XYZ file of C-alpha atoms in Angstrom:
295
model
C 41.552 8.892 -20.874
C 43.634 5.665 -21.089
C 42.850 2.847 -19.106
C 45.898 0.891 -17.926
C 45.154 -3.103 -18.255
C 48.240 -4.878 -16.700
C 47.061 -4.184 -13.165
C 43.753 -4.747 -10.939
C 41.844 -2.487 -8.729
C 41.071 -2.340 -4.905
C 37.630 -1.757 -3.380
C 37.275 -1.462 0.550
C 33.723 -0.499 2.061
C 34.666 -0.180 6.019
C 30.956 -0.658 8.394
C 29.610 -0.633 11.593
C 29.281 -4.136 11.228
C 31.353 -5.970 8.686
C 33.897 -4.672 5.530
C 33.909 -5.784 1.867
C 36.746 -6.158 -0.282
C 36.883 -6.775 -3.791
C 39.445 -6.961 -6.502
C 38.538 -6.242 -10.121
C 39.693 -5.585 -13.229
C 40.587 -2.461 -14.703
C 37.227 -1.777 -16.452
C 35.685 -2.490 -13.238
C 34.244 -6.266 -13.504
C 35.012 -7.537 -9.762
C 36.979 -10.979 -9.787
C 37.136 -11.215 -6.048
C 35.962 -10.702 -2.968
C 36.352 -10.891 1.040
C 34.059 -10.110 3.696
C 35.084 -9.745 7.953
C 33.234 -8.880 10.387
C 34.457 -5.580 12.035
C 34.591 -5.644 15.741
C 33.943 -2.536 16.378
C 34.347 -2.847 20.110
C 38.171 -3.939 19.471
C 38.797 -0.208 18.173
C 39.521 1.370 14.556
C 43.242 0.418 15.225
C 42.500 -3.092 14.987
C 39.793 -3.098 12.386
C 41.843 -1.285 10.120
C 45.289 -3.754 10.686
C 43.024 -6.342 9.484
C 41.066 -4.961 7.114
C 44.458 -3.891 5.319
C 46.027 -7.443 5.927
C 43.354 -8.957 3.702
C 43.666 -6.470 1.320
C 47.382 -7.324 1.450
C 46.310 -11.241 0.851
C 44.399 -10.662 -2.011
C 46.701 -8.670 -4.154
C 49.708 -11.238 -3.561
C 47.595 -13.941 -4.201
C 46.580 -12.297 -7.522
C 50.060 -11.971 -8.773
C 49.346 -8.830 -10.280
C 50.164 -5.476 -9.417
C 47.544 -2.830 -7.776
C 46.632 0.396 -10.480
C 44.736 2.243 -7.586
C 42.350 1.327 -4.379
C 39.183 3.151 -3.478
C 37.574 3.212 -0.050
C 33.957 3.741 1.322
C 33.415 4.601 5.102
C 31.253 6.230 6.931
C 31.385 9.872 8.018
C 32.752 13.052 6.404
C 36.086 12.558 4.966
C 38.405 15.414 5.886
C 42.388 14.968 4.746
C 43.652 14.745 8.472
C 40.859 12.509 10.020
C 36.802 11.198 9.622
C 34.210 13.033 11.445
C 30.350 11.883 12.697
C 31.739 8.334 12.675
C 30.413 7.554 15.923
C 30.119 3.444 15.705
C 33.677 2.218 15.945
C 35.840 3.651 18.264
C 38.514 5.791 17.235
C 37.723 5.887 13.528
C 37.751 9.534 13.432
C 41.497 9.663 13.958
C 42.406 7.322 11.439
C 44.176 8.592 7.620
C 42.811 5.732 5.491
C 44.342 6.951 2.116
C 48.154 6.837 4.282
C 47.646 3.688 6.078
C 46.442 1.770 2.867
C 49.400 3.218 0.536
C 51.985 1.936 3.656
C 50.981 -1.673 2.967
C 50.550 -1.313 -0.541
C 52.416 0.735 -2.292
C 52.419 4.427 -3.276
C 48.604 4.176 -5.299
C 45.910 6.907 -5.873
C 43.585 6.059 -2.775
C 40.443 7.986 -3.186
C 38.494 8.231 0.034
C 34.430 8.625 0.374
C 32.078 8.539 2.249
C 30.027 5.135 1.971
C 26.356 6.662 1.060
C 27.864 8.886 -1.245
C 29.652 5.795 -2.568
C 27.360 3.591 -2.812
C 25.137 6.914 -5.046
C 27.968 6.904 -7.314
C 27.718 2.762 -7.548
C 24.012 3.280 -8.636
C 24.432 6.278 -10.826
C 26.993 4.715 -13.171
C 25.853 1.040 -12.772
C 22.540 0.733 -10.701
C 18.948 1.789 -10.364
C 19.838 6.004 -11.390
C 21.524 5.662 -14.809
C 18.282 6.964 -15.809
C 16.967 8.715 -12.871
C 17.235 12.243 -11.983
C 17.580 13.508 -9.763
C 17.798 10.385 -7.487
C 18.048 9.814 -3.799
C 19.786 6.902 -2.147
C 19.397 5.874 1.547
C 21.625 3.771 3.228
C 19.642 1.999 5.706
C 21.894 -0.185 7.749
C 23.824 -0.203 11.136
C 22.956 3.754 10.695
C 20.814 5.445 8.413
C 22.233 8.484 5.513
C 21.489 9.485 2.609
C 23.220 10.386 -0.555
C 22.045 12.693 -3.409
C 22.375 12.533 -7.292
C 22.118 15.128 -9.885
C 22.420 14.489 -13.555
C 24.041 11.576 -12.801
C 26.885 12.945 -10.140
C 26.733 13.004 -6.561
C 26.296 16.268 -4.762
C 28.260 15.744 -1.365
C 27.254 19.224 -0.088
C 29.913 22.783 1.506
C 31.374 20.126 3.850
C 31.049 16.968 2.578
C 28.001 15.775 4.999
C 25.200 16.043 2.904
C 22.770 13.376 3.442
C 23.892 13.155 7.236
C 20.349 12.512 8.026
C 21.045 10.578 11.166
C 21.126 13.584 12.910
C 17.340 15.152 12.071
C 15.687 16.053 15.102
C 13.157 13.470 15.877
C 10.664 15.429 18.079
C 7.982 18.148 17.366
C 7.589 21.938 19.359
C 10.577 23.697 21.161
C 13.921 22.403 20.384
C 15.565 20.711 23.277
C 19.146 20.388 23.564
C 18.783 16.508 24.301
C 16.304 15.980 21.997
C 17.172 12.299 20.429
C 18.104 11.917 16.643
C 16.765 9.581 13.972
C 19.844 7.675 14.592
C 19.060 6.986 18.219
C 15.494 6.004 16.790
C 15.767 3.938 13.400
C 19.320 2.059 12.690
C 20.709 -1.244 12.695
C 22.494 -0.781 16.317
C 19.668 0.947 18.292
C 17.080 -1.993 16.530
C 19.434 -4.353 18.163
C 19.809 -2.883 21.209
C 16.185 -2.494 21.246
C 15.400 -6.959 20.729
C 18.185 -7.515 23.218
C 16.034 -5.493 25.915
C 13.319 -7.462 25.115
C 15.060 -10.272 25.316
C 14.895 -11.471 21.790
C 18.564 -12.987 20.323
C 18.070 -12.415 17.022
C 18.511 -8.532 16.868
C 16.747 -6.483 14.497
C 15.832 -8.968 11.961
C 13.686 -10.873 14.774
C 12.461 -7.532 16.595
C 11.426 -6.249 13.183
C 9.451 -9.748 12.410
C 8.218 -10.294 16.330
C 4.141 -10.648 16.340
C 3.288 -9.241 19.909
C 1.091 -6.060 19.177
C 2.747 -3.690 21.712
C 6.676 -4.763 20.176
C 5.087 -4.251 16.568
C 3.454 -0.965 17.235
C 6.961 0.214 18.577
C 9.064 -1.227 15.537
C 6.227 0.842 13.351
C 6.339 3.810 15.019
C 9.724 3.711 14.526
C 9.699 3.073 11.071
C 7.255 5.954 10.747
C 10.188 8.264 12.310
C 12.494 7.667 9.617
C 9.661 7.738 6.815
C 8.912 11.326 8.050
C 12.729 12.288 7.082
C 12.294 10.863 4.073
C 9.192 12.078 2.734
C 10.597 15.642 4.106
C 14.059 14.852 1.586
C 11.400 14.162 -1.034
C 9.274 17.469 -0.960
C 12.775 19.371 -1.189
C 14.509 17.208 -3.970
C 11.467 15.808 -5.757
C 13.406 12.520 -7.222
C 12.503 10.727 -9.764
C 13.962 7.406 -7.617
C 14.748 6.538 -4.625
C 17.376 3.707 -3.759
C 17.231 1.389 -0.500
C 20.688 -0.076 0.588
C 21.992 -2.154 3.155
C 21.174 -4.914 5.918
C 17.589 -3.438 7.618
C 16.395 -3.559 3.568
C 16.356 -7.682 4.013
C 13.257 -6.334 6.067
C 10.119 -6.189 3.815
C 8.128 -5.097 6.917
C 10.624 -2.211 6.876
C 10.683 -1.416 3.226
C 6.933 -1.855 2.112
C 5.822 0.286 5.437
C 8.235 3.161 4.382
C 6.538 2.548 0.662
C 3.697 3.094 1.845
C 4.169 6.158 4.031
C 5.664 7.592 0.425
C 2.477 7.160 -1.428
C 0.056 8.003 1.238
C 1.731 11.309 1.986
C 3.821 12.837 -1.280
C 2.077 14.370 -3.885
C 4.381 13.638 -6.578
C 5.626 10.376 -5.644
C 8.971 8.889 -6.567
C 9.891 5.065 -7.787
C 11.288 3.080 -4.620
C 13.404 0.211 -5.302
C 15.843 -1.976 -3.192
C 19.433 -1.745 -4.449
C 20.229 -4.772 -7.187
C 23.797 -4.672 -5.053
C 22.041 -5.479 -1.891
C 24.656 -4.259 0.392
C 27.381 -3.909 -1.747
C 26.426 -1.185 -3.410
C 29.132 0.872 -1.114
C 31.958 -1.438 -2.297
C 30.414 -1.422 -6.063
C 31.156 2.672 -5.338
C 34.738 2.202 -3.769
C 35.863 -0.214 -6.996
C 34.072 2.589 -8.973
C 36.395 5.136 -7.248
C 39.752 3.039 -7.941
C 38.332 2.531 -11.642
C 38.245 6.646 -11.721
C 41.612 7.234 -10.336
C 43.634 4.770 -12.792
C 42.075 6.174 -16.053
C 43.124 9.553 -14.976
């Protein structure tokens, strides 16, 4: 494959919460970046305009022309729309790939999901070039998971493998309104949770409060999403297991899910925190653009 080297590359990771850009070179070496806050209450509409109006920024002020863009976002990517992208209204409708090549140009756009993105980030740069299989778990204003086999990531019949947000989080006969993990563990329901209790802070403060009742909640919790986990262990049996995003700032949250590993796997995989913190999503989106120029 050649490699064209007159041009740069576009990375966008869209969240609940905030989206990354970065601009890199063609081998991949990120030379800028830009981070917003998204608004999701404003509407995809809007978080999209001005997601793409940076984007728009950053080229011109590079002065160079754009080889190819990649994009992260949660969901399952289908050609005519996103679905299970539940946190910003209207997201499902939007055609990333199209509205990104209207601003800038006619460009390969591949479009991923963002745990799947952020497995291919790790795989060819991160904590699995020499794991495998490896499991990555995005653990942020959601919660997903991504998979990796000899070294490629295994997005599953319909692209929503690792869509783990929607296990079942009760025991016995299955009730239609049984609550997910989702509704359990994730950034948005931890929130949610500290503003009922009257605590500004969110989840970082809920997850660090003292009172014994709050904790035992925020560890029961925890214990929720550490039984999907170890489950997703006893049928891939990893060799590593990644931890991405904003509730990994946590270490109540990551050494208590540690621990539940240990205590209840036989075969026990490494756990590590992603060296990309929570850009390991945009890492995967540059990755992406990197991809589509050589070929």
């Amino acid at each position: 494959m050649s490699v064209p080297t007159s041009g740069l590359l576009l990375g966008i990771d869209f969240g609940g919460t905030k989206m990354a850009l970065a601009l890199a070179e063609p081998d991949a070496t990120i030379v800028a970046r830009r981070r917003l806050p998204t608004y999701a209450v404003d509407g995809a509409e809007r978080a999209l305009a001005r997601a793409l109006d940076a984007a728009e920024k950053l080229v011109s002020d590079s002065g160079r022309p754009l080889l190819a863009a990649g994009i992260a976002t949660p969901g399952v990517v289908r050609p005519d729309g996103i679905d299970l992208a539940p946190n910003v209204p209207g997201w499902g409708e939007l055609r990333l790939a199209d509205a990104l090549r209207s601003r800038l140009g006619d460009i390969p756009v591949p479009v991923w999901n963002d745990v799947n993105a952020a497995a291919l980030a790790e795989a060819r740069h991160g904590s699995l070039r020499d794991a495998d299989p490896g499991l990555v778990l995005g653990l942020g204003t959601g919660v997903a998971a991504a998979l990796t086999v000899g070294g490629r990531v295994v997005p599953g019949f319909h692209g929503a493998a690792g869509e783990i947000g929607y296990t079942l989080g009760g025991a016995g006969t299955l009730d239609p309104d049984e609550a997910h993990l989702e509704a359990v563990f994730g950034g948005r329901v931890l929130d949610d949770l500290a503003a009922a209790h009257g605590l500004s802070g969110g989840a970082a403060e809920l997850v660090a409060a003292a009172d014994p009742e709050l904790s035992a909640v925020v560890d029961q919790r925890i214990d929720t999403m550490a039984r999907v986990v170890v489950g997703m262990c006893l049928l891939l049996d990893p060799e590593r297991v990644v931890l991405f995003g904003g509730l990994t700032g946590s270490a109540r949250i990551v050494t208590r899910l540690t621990e539940r590993l240990r205590s209840h796997l036989v075969f026990v995989p490494g756990v590590v925190v992603s060296g990309f913190a929570q850009d390991a999503p945009l890492v995967g989106a540059v990755t992406l653009a990197a991809d589509a120029a050589s070929t």
